[in-house]
XYZ file of C-alpha atoms in Angstrom:
580
model
C 0.060 0.004 -0.047
C 1.016 3.631 -0.395
C 1.965 4.803 2.966
C 3.633 8.360 2.493
C 1.251 11.017 1.419
C -0.566 14.274 2.822
C -3.825 14.761 1.227
C -4.522 12.032 -1.353
C -6.147 14.616 -3.692
C -2.808 16.537 -3.630
C -0.489 13.579 -4.003
C 0.057 14.056 -7.883
C 0.789 17.758 -7.565
C 3.159 17.342 -4.616
C 4.870 14.426 -6.297
C 5.659 16.468 -9.370
C 6.883 19.312 -7.301
C 9.370 16.954 -5.555
C 10.381 15.408 -8.790
C 11.298 18.735 -10.380
C 13.089 19.860 -7.152
C 15.295 16.761 -7.252
C 15.856 16.619 -11.033
C 16.294 20.198 -12.041
C 19.378 19.405 -14.065
C 17.034 17.588 -16.521
C 13.640 19.141 -16.268
C 11.644 22.186 -15.372
C 7.978 22.450 -14.536
C 5.338 24.002 -16.829
C 1.590 23.977 -16.491
C 0.424 20.437 -17.165
C 3.803 18.624 -16.649
C 7.493 18.947 -17.233
C 9.834 19.920 -20.234
C 13.525 19.646 -20.743
C 15.577 22.090 -18.906
C 18.270 21.844 -21.476
C 18.631 23.251 -25.011
C 17.212 21.391 -27.975
C 18.294 21.767 -31.597
C 16.003 24.379 -33.263
C 13.668 23.280 -35.999
C 13.692 19.676 -34.893
C 10.725 17.424 -33.951
C 9.713 17.512 -30.288
C 8.480 14.385 -28.673
C 5.898 14.977 -25.920
C 4.852 11.867 -24.084
C 2.370 11.415 -21.212
C -0.388 9.679 -19.332
C -1.639 9.333 -15.755
C 0.655 9.641 -12.775
C 1.450 6.518 -10.737
C 3.850 4.797 -13.415
C 7.307 6.255 -12.590
C 9.748 6.246 -14.429
C 7.028 6.710 -16.965
C 6.448 9.423 -18.001
C 8.493 12.225 -16.430
C 11.569 10.199 -15.875
C 11.995 9.806 -19.550
C 12.288 13.629 -20.211
C 15.831 14.666 -21.105
C 18.412 15.067 -23.910
C 18.102 12.096 -26.402
C 14.750 11.163 -25.055
C 11.430 13.022 -24.574
C 11.182 16.750 -24.840
C 8.268 16.975 -22.408
C 5.695 14.969 -20.393
C 2.124 15.751 -19.745
C 1.290 14.341 -16.327
C -2.323 13.541 -15.343
C -3.655 12.625 -11.960
C -3.153 9.080 -10.551
C -4.056 6.626 -13.340
C -5.968 9.298 -15.195
C -4.927 10.765 -18.577
C -3.743 14.337 -18.598
C -6.345 16.792 -19.919
C -6.286 18.152 -23.466
C -5.110 21.473 -22.002
C -2.345 19.954 -20.005
C -1.007 18.178 -23.161
C -1.437 21.434 -25.076
C 0.558 23.391 -22.637
C 3.481 21.035 -22.467
C 3.463 20.704 -26.149
C 3.657 24.478 -26.621
C 6.520 24.749 -24.167
C 8.405 21.887 -25.848
C 7.995 22.775 -29.526
C 11.280 23.514 -31.170
C 9.803 24.657 -34.583
C 9.867 21.193 -36.327
C 6.513 19.932 -35.141
C 5.337 17.918 -32.184
C 4.870 14.150 -31.931
C 2.570 13.032 -29.129
C 3.286 9.590 -27.676
C 1.017 7.735 -25.197
C -0.455 4.361 -24.291
C -3.592 3.367 -26.160
C -6.201 4.084 -23.445
C -9.584 5.623 -24.175
C -9.013 8.776 -22.027
C -5.477 9.344 -23.438
C -6.742 8.997 -27.087
C -9.419 11.544 -26.321
C -7.364 14.102 -24.565
C -4.248 13.859 -26.797
C -6.374 13.990 -29.936
C -8.049 17.156 -28.803
C -4.688 18.688 -27.961
C -3.437 17.550 -31.395
C -6.404 19.430 -33.107
C -5.729 22.496 -31.060
C -1.931 22.546 -31.848
C -2.799 22.126 -35.559
C -5.140 25.183 -35.516
C -2.028 27.058 -34.061
C -0.109 26.037 -37.199
C 2.012 23.422 -35.476
C 2.584 20.159 -37.443
C 1.338 17.616 -34.717
C 1.092 13.936 -35.096
C 0.381 11.052 -32.593
C 1.531 7.597 -31.886
C -0.575 5.411 -29.542
C 1.473 2.424 -28.196
C -0.215 -0.916 -28.521
C 2.255 -3.545 -27.246
C 0.126 -5.437 -24.703
C -0.717 -8.860 -26.441
C -3.241 -9.799 -23.507
C -5.638 -6.875 -24.176
C -6.915 -7.747 -27.570
C -6.250 -10.548 -30.162
C -3.788 -9.743 -33.044
C -6.644 -9.196 -35.553
C -7.741 -6.208 -33.278
C -4.293 -4.946 -32.474
C -5.383 -1.417 -32.681
C -7.409 -1.976 -29.606
C -4.388 -3.141 -27.550
C -3.267 -0.952 -24.662
C 0.276 0.267 -24.047
C 2.389 -0.876 -21.200
C 6.111 -1.169 -20.928
C 6.556 -1.093 -24.652
C 6.042 2.530 -24.345
C 9.776 2.886 -23.715
C 10.947 1.270 -26.967
C 8.628 3.472 -29.120
C 9.570 6.666 -27.209
C 13.260 5.955 -27.369
C 13.657 5.315 -31.020
C 11.294 8.151 -31.962
C 13.171 10.617 -29.721
C 16.523 9.465 -31.143
C 15.306 10.039 -34.571
C 14.116 13.579 -33.701
C 17.552 14.249 -31.986
C 19.229 13.157 -35.252
C 17.342 15.678 -37.285
C 14.650 13.365 -38.861
C 11.766 15.072 -40.587
C 8.318 14.672 -38.939
C 7.305 12.093 -41.622
C 10.468 10.142 -40.908
C 10.073 10.366 -37.129
C 6.474 9.147 -37.380
C 7.479 6.193 -39.598
C 10.149 5.053 -37.041
C 7.653 5.372 -34.245
C 5.033 3.287 -36.093
C 7.668 0.646 -37.139
C 8.892 0.382 -33.478
C 5.240 -0.009 -32.133
C 4.657 -2.699 -34.841
C 7.768 -4.623 -33.531
C 7.077 -4.347 -29.896
C 5.195 -6.978 -27.864
C 4.570 -7.245 -24.036
C 2.993 -9.642 -21.594
C 2.597 -9.258 -17.836
C 1.484 -10.957 -14.608
C 0.757 -9.806 -11.110
C 0.640 -11.264 -7.609
C -1.105 -8.445 -5.847
C -3.136 -5.394 -6.917
C -2.098 -1.755 -6.297
C -3.597 0.617 -3.635
C -3.743 4.378 -4.317
C -3.040 6.881 -1.704
C -5.813 7.017 0.845
C -7.598 4.102 -0.360
C -8.365 1.373 2.148
C -8.285 -1.541 -0.417
C -6.319 -2.389 -3.598
C -7.937 -1.785 -7.054
C -8.056 -5.471 -7.440
C -6.933 -8.440 -5.360
C -5.347 -11.866 -6.239
C -6.114 -14.861 -3.969
C -3.243 -15.861 -1.954
C -1.024 -18.362 -3.752
C -2.425 -17.229 -7.011
C -1.195 -15.154 -10.017
C -3.156 -12.819 -12.250
C -2.062 -13.191 -15.956
C -2.474 -10.464 -18.456
C -3.337 -7.534 -16.283
C -2.862 -3.854 -17.084
C -0.912 -1.080 -15.394
C -3.978 1.060 -14.086
C -5.244 -1.581 -11.700
C -7.066 -3.700 -14.279
C -7.410 -7.218 -13.177
C -5.857 -10.137 -15.196
C -7.614 -12.041 -17.835
C -7.205 -15.369 -15.864
C -5.564 -16.549 -12.710
C -3.099 -19.429 -12.250
C -1.026 -20.931 -9.396
C 2.279 -18.923 -8.617
C 5.007 -20.640 -10.752
C 8.698 -20.804 -10.065
C 10.900 -18.113 -11.443
C 11.935 -20.398 -14.400
C 8.338 -21.343 -14.996
C 7.286 -17.759 -15.120
C 10.134 -17.003 -17.588
C 8.872 -19.790 -19.740
C 5.295 -18.419 -19.637
C 6.377 -14.959 -20.574
C 8.671 -15.943 -23.374
C 6.511 -18.629 -24.724
C 3.665 -16.227 -24.994
C 5.639 -13.521 -26.803
C 7.239 -15.957 -29.283
C 3.818 -16.937 -30.612
C 3.616 -13.477 -31.891
C 6.564 -12.612 -34.005
C 5.696 -9.346 -35.844
C 4.786 -9.502 -39.410
C 7.825 -8.848 -41.669
C 10.275 -10.204 -39.082
C 12.468 -13.063 -39.925
C 12.773 -14.751 -36.459
C 15.885 -16.799 -37.471
C 18.837 -15.148 -35.758
C 16.753 -12.041 -35.156
C 17.968 -9.414 -32.653
C 15.701 -8.387 -29.848
C 15.803 -5.940 -27.018
C 14.328 -7.832 -23.903
C 12.718 -5.569 -21.166
C 11.922 -7.325 -17.879
C 9.961 -4.761 -16.202
C 9.055 -4.508 -12.483
C 5.544 -3.259 -11.701
C 6.372 -1.749 -8.236
C 6.993 -4.275 -5.548
C 9.000 -7.152 -7.074
C 12.691 -6.786 -6.086
C 15.427 -6.293 -8.606
C 17.093 -9.446 -7.310
C 13.899 -11.390 -8.160
C 13.868 -9.982 -11.619
C 17.464 -10.905 -12.180
C 16.603 -14.556 -11.182
C 13.729 -14.469 -13.764
C 15.833 -12.756 -16.491
C 18.536 -15.521 -16.035
C 15.971 -18.048 -17.605
C 14.667 -15.509 -20.026
C 18.079 -15.044 -21.517
C 18.490 -18.940 -21.846
C 15.078 -19.244 -23.548
C 15.886 -16.432 -26.009
C 19.209 -17.961 -26.782
C 17.599 -21.356 -27.290
C 15.191 -19.928 -29.685
C 18.070 -18.502 -31.824
C 17.477 -15.001 -30.844
C 20.258 -12.377 -30.080
C 19.393 -10.373 -26.957
C 20.727 -6.697 -27.521
C 21.036 -4.398 -24.605
C 18.710 -6.117 -22.070
C 16.897 -3.873 -19.622
C 15.880 -5.302 -16.179
C 14.317 -3.117 -13.623
C 11.497 -0.622 -13.027
C 10.582 1.135 -16.242
C 6.762 1.420 -16.248
C 5.217 0.751 -12.922
C 1.883 0.681 -11.307
C 2.271 2.068 -7.879
C 2.880 -0.869 -5.460
C 1.637 -3.727 -7.614
C 3.639 -6.857 -7.211
C 4.242 -8.082 -10.732
C 6.402 -8.103 -13.778
C 6.044 -7.911 -17.619
C 8.295 -8.949 -20.447
C 8.659 -6.766 -23.559
C 10.425 -8.028 -26.764
C 11.472 -5.352 -29.234
C 12.283 -6.793 -32.687
C 15.031 -4.696 -34.208
C 16.152 -3.849 -37.710
C 19.486 -2.015 -38.398
C 17.936 1.461 -38.133
C 15.984 0.765 -34.977
C 19.084 -0.749 -33.338
C 21.081 2.289 -34.164
C 18.344 4.637 -32.693
C 17.777 2.388 -29.580
C 21.617 2.513 -28.774
C 21.849 6.312 -29.383
C 22.954 8.379 -26.389
C 20.311 9.645 -24.045
C 20.386 11.371 -20.657
C 17.117 11.450 -18.743
C 16.511 11.038 -14.926
C 15.508 7.414 -15.338
C 17.203 6.268 -18.521
C 20.777 7.189 -19.364
C 23.252 5.768 -21.885
C 26.308 6.968 -23.818
C 27.758 10.394 -23.761
C 25.403 13.334 -24.089
C 26.357 16.968 -24.116
C 23.595 19.076 -22.894
C 23.575 22.837 -22.576
C 21.491 24.114 -19.683
C 18.961 26.837 -20.340
C 20.326 30.254 -19.251
C 16.943 31.074 -17.637
C 14.432 28.323 -17.052
C 11.003 29.813 -17.716
C 8.805 29.821 -14.813
C 5.608 27.825 -14.869
C 3.210 29.793 -17.040
C 0.494 31.476 -15.014
C -3.082 30.760 -15.662
C -4.552 33.224 -18.165
C -7.737 34.672 -16.857
C -10.485 33.809 -19.328
C -12.567 36.744 -20.727
C -16.194 36.955 -19.922
C -18.249 38.200 -22.943
C -21.297 40.392 -22.377
C -24.600 38.613 -21.681
C -28.111 39.590 -21.263
C -29.815 39.683 -17.986
C -31.948 36.748 -18.982
C -28.872 34.633 -19.824
C -27.037 35.667 -16.618
C -30.074 34.458 -14.683
C -29.934 31.233 -16.541
C -26.201 30.995 -15.573
C -27.235 31.046 -12.015
C -29.442 27.967 -12.631
C -26.576 26.408 -14.452
C -24.529 26.895 -11.316
C -27.268 25.402 -9.158
C -27.486 22.276 -11.510
C -23.838 21.736 -11.224
C -23.993 22.184 -7.513
C -26.603 19.462 -7.279
C -24.317 17.199 -9.561
C -21.511 17.705 -7.261
C -23.574 16.728 -4.191
C -24.750 13.466 -5.752
C -21.255 12.631 -7.012
C -19.645 13.304 -3.566
C -22.380 11.113 -2.011
C -21.700 8.210 -4.368
C -17.985 8.409 -5.215
C -17.087 5.380 -3.300
C -19.771 3.176 -4.756
C -18.896 4.481 -8.396
C -15.272 3.468 -7.716
C -16.408 0.148 -6.456
C -18.425 -0.532 -9.563
C -15.618 0.634 -11.760
C -13.202 -1.681 -10.106
C -15.148 -4.779 -11.088
C -13.601 -4.910 -14.447
C -11.822 -1.523 -14.793
C -9.395 0.554 -12.865
C -11.655 1.736 -10.078
C -10.957 5.499 -10.393
C -14.256 6.677 -11.814
C -15.593 7.990 -8.553
C -12.288 9.928 -7.820
C -12.313 11.375 -11.402
C -15.921 12.458 -11.255
C -15.320 14.125 -7.973
C -12.321 16.085 -9.284
C -14.137 17.089 -12.410
C -17.371 18.237 -10.920
C -15.790 20.069 -8.079
C -13.640 21.951 -10.573
C -16.616 22.689 -12.741
C -18.603 24.172 -9.841
C -15.731 26.377 -8.884
C -15.297 27.512 -12.416
C -18.898 28.172 -12.935
C -19.111 30.190 -9.643
C -16.195 32.229 -10.857
C -18.151 32.856 -14.195
C -21.378 33.755 -12.598
C -19.511 36.200 -10.127
C -18.138 37.935 -13.162
C -21.461 38.370 -14.938
C -21.288 35.567 -17.367
C -24.168 34.255 -19.349
C -25.347 30.619 -19.459
C -23.103 29.563 -22.356
C -19.922 31.066 -20.941
C -20.677 29.572 -17.521
C -21.036 26.221 -19.227
C -17.764 26.658 -21.176
C -15.860 27.519 -18.091
C -17.260 24.498 -16.339
C -16.580 22.298 -19.330
C -12.904 23.278 -19.479
C -12.434 22.909 -15.819
C -14.102 19.442 -15.681
C -12.010 18.226 -18.551
C -8.764 19.660 -17.155
C -9.024 18.444 -13.581
C -10.729 15.120 -14.097
C -8.609 13.796 -16.931
C -9.438 10.330 -18.165
C -12.260 9.469 -20.427
C -14.989 10.798 -18.230
C -13.365 14.274 -18.029
C -13.208 14.455 -21.813
C -16.710 13.351 -22.325
C -18.245 15.642 -19.694
C -16.270 18.450 -21.006
C -17.726 17.882 -24.464
C -21.331 17.508 -23.017
C -21.229 20.778 -21.090
C -19.700 22.687 -24.014
C -22.379 21.221 -26.385
C -25.228 22.479 -24.114
C -23.465 25.962 -23.876
C -23.396 26.028 -27.676
C -27.115 25.552 -27.788
C -28.286 27.992 -25.163
C -26.011 30.950 -25.876
C -25.450 34.152 -23.921
C -28.171 36.302 -25.371
C -31.427 34.894 -23.865
C -32.733 32.819 -21.106
C -32.178 29.045 -22.012
C -35.588 27.618 -23.039
C -36.691 24.033 -23.005
C -36.043 23.478 -26.797
C -32.459 24.909 -26.515
C -31.754 22.698 -23.566
C -33.039 19.634 -25.365
C -30.949 20.679 -28.361
C -27.955 20.858 -26.166
C -28.340 17.453 -24.728
C -28.806 16.135 -28.369
C -25.573 17.948 -29.369
C -23.783 16.393 -26.505
C -24.885 12.872 -27.442
C -23.703 13.532 -31.028
C -20.338 14.993 -29.911
C -19.614 12.117 -27.515
C -20.549 9.274 -29.956
C -18.704 10.954 -32.852
C -15.525 11.440 -30.756
C -15.450 8.375 -28.510
C -16.941 6.160 -31.133
C -19.223 4.314 -28.514
C -22.764 3.404 -29.502
C -25.735 2.062 -27.656
C -24.953 -1.482 -26.375
C -21.262 -0.886 -25.777
C -21.879 -0.559 -22.062
C -20.861 3.137 -21.572
C -22.523 6.279 -20.596
C -23.960 6.384 -24.177
C -26.376 3.686 -23.030
C -27.923 6.310 -20.748
C -27.323 9.530 -22.628
C -29.149 8.276 -25.784
C -32.369 7.188 -24.225
C -32.251 10.288 -22.099
C -31.894 12.431 -25.057
C -34.735 10.749 -26.850
C -36.988 10.970 -23.996
C -36.258 14.688 -23.188
C -36.685 15.644 -26.955
C -39.949 13.708 -27.116
C -41.329 15.394 -23.915
C -40.330 18.886 -24.989
C -41.647 18.497 -28.466
C -44.925 17.297 -27.005
C -45.189 20.585 -25.081
C -44.253 19.534 -21.629
C -42.652 22.016 -19.226
C -38.968 21.490 -19.157
C -38.814 20.158 -15.526
C -41.637 17.641 -16.463
C -39.942 16.472 -19.532
C -36.530 16.293 -17.710
C -38.081 14.363 -14.992
C -39.570 11.752 -17.141
C -36.339 11.460 -19.081
C -34.350 11.033 -15.789
C -36.568 8.081 -15.022
C -35.745 6.585 -18.409
C -31.926 7.290 -17.743
C -32.109 5.577 -14.326
C -33.624 2.371 -16.007
C -31.088 2.475 -18.790
C -28.276 2.613 -16.207
C -29.629 -0.453 -14.467
C -29.898 -2.337 -17.742
C -26.337 -1.882 -18.511
C -25.795 -4.710 -15.929
C -26.932 -7.171 -18.593
C -24.365 -5.769 -21.184
C -20.861 -6.768 -21.889
C -18.413 -3.891 -22.298
C -17.136 -3.407 -25.862
C -15.211 -0.092 -25.326
C -12.664 1.168 -22.796
C -10.507 -0.498 -20.041
C -13.227 -3.005 -19.020
C -13.431 -4.491 -22.534
C -10.639 -7.181 -21.788
C -12.530 -8.291 -18.592
C -16.058 -8.192 -20.206
C -17.338 -11.256 -18.337
C -16.374 -9.995 -14.932
C -18.647 -7.000 -15.580
C -21.747 -9.038 -16.332
C -24.426 -8.354 -13.616
C -22.735 -4.936 -12.759
C -23.933 -1.734 -14.332
C -21.400 0.483 -16.037
C -20.060 3.047 -13.768
C -20.133 6.052 -16.268
C -23.808 5.135 -17.022
C -24.655 5.118 -13.413
C -23.014 8.528 -12.610
C -24.832 10.094 -15.583
C -28.162 8.774 -14.350
C -27.424 10.072 -10.866
C -26.458 13.496 -12.183
C -29.497 13.965 -14.480
C -31.860 12.928 -11.578
C -30.060 15.501 -9.224
C -30.394 18.262 -11.830
C -34.157 17.629 -12.090
C -34.466 18.738 -8.548
C -33.063 22.176 -9.431
C -35.335 22.480 -12.397
C -38.251 21.727 -10.227
C -37.774 24.701 -8.135
C -38.777 28.264 -8.959
C -36.671 28.404 -12.103
C -35.240 31.262 -14.238
C -35.081 28.943 -17.241
C -37.900 29.383 -19.620
C -40.090 26.320 -19.966
C -41.070 26.544 -23.704
C -40.405 29.431 -25.927
């Protein structure tokens, strides 16, 4: 368990502060993460990596000359927000474009893609590489659904070396994609991990058993077995990976980089015992091990477990892998790095402007704030249960993420209302704050939802029932278009779509807004319960679909709770028009 912390909610920020204080030779802090504290060659590609905190040395430990130019750092096991990624990328940009690198998790894909779009609007050539090395998370024919684990290191290292060597953006991207195609990983765990302040681990493994194929965010394994000997474990790991030689690779006499990665609590000495047999098995298979890595490279807090990665080399990839690098957690060769003369201070938050709004819209903004306050209260009251539901087949952080997001949204909305904002601007402030502070998939989706409602209601008139219904419809469209989920995938979409349909039908039939919303909230509650009968087809729960059968989706439950809580505010003496 994690023993040393102050306030659990402050853990990630305090960890970053301490990391920068102890590694100032390599990194400096910027809003959203860290960037190099050394000079980079102008007009070269910058590699910006990132993900949730809790995986050190990933991701901040890989920032330095010859490796990443910056790392966006989210909350514990939650993706950084789009704004955090954007801030880090802007600070790291050398004028040659930015390559964003991250593990293939839904929240990371959403936030990094949003940041990529924003950077492109700024005129920056921005590309992305989502690492997909974990063979246990999807079959080979669905390799694009695989998640990224310790194989992050191989992809990031060679992409960074290519950028350092002056490769063009197209060339860096090609190298990163080739490295990703040639990287395979497989892991096991003996215990789950426990986040700061939590009473129980995100998952547990029975005494004397081993979880096979688990993720690095507390996701349980795909099966359990008895605990093997060190040699038997080596045989399991190597055997599994050798069943998947990448296409285009001649395994006869091939050169591979083996990475035996400790996940947090397995000691280095134990890893060396396992690697002894891994080396024998690779040699016996006719493979040449190049520059083996044994140690902690991508962890999962205090999880007791290990993973094996095989990176299948070609001549160019081997040269790039062996190129010099100097980062806090990964060093090789000789690197000459010139310190910045003046490390820029962390950028101060820019106060957002508040456009003029009519009195009717400002009154509507007050009702928006009341609705968000009701959402906060219901999330606070149910956060632990939402986390429990999420932990059945996911990573158990949904309640924590929702708390962070809705609290930030309420704070931002109160600031907007206090400055005379209209309904739309208040929703925009809340949307950005929710997405930024929550991180993860839920943060991105709720940010989209609030912004869509803001687009519909505007700042010039009191929000009427038709505009609110149109906003909900816009939220559903944005979420399904961006996240690609559909009804039946066991996500919040299974609640949002029937809620949208019921609300629209009620408003179109002439019902008052609070009556139409109330009926739709009942529909949403029933739809959330019905997700218990579904198997997840999207997100982190997908590899453990059977485990979630009989339990509703956490995102669906939280949405149903929120729309019901909001109904109570609409039932009061409201300043929102009922029907125009």
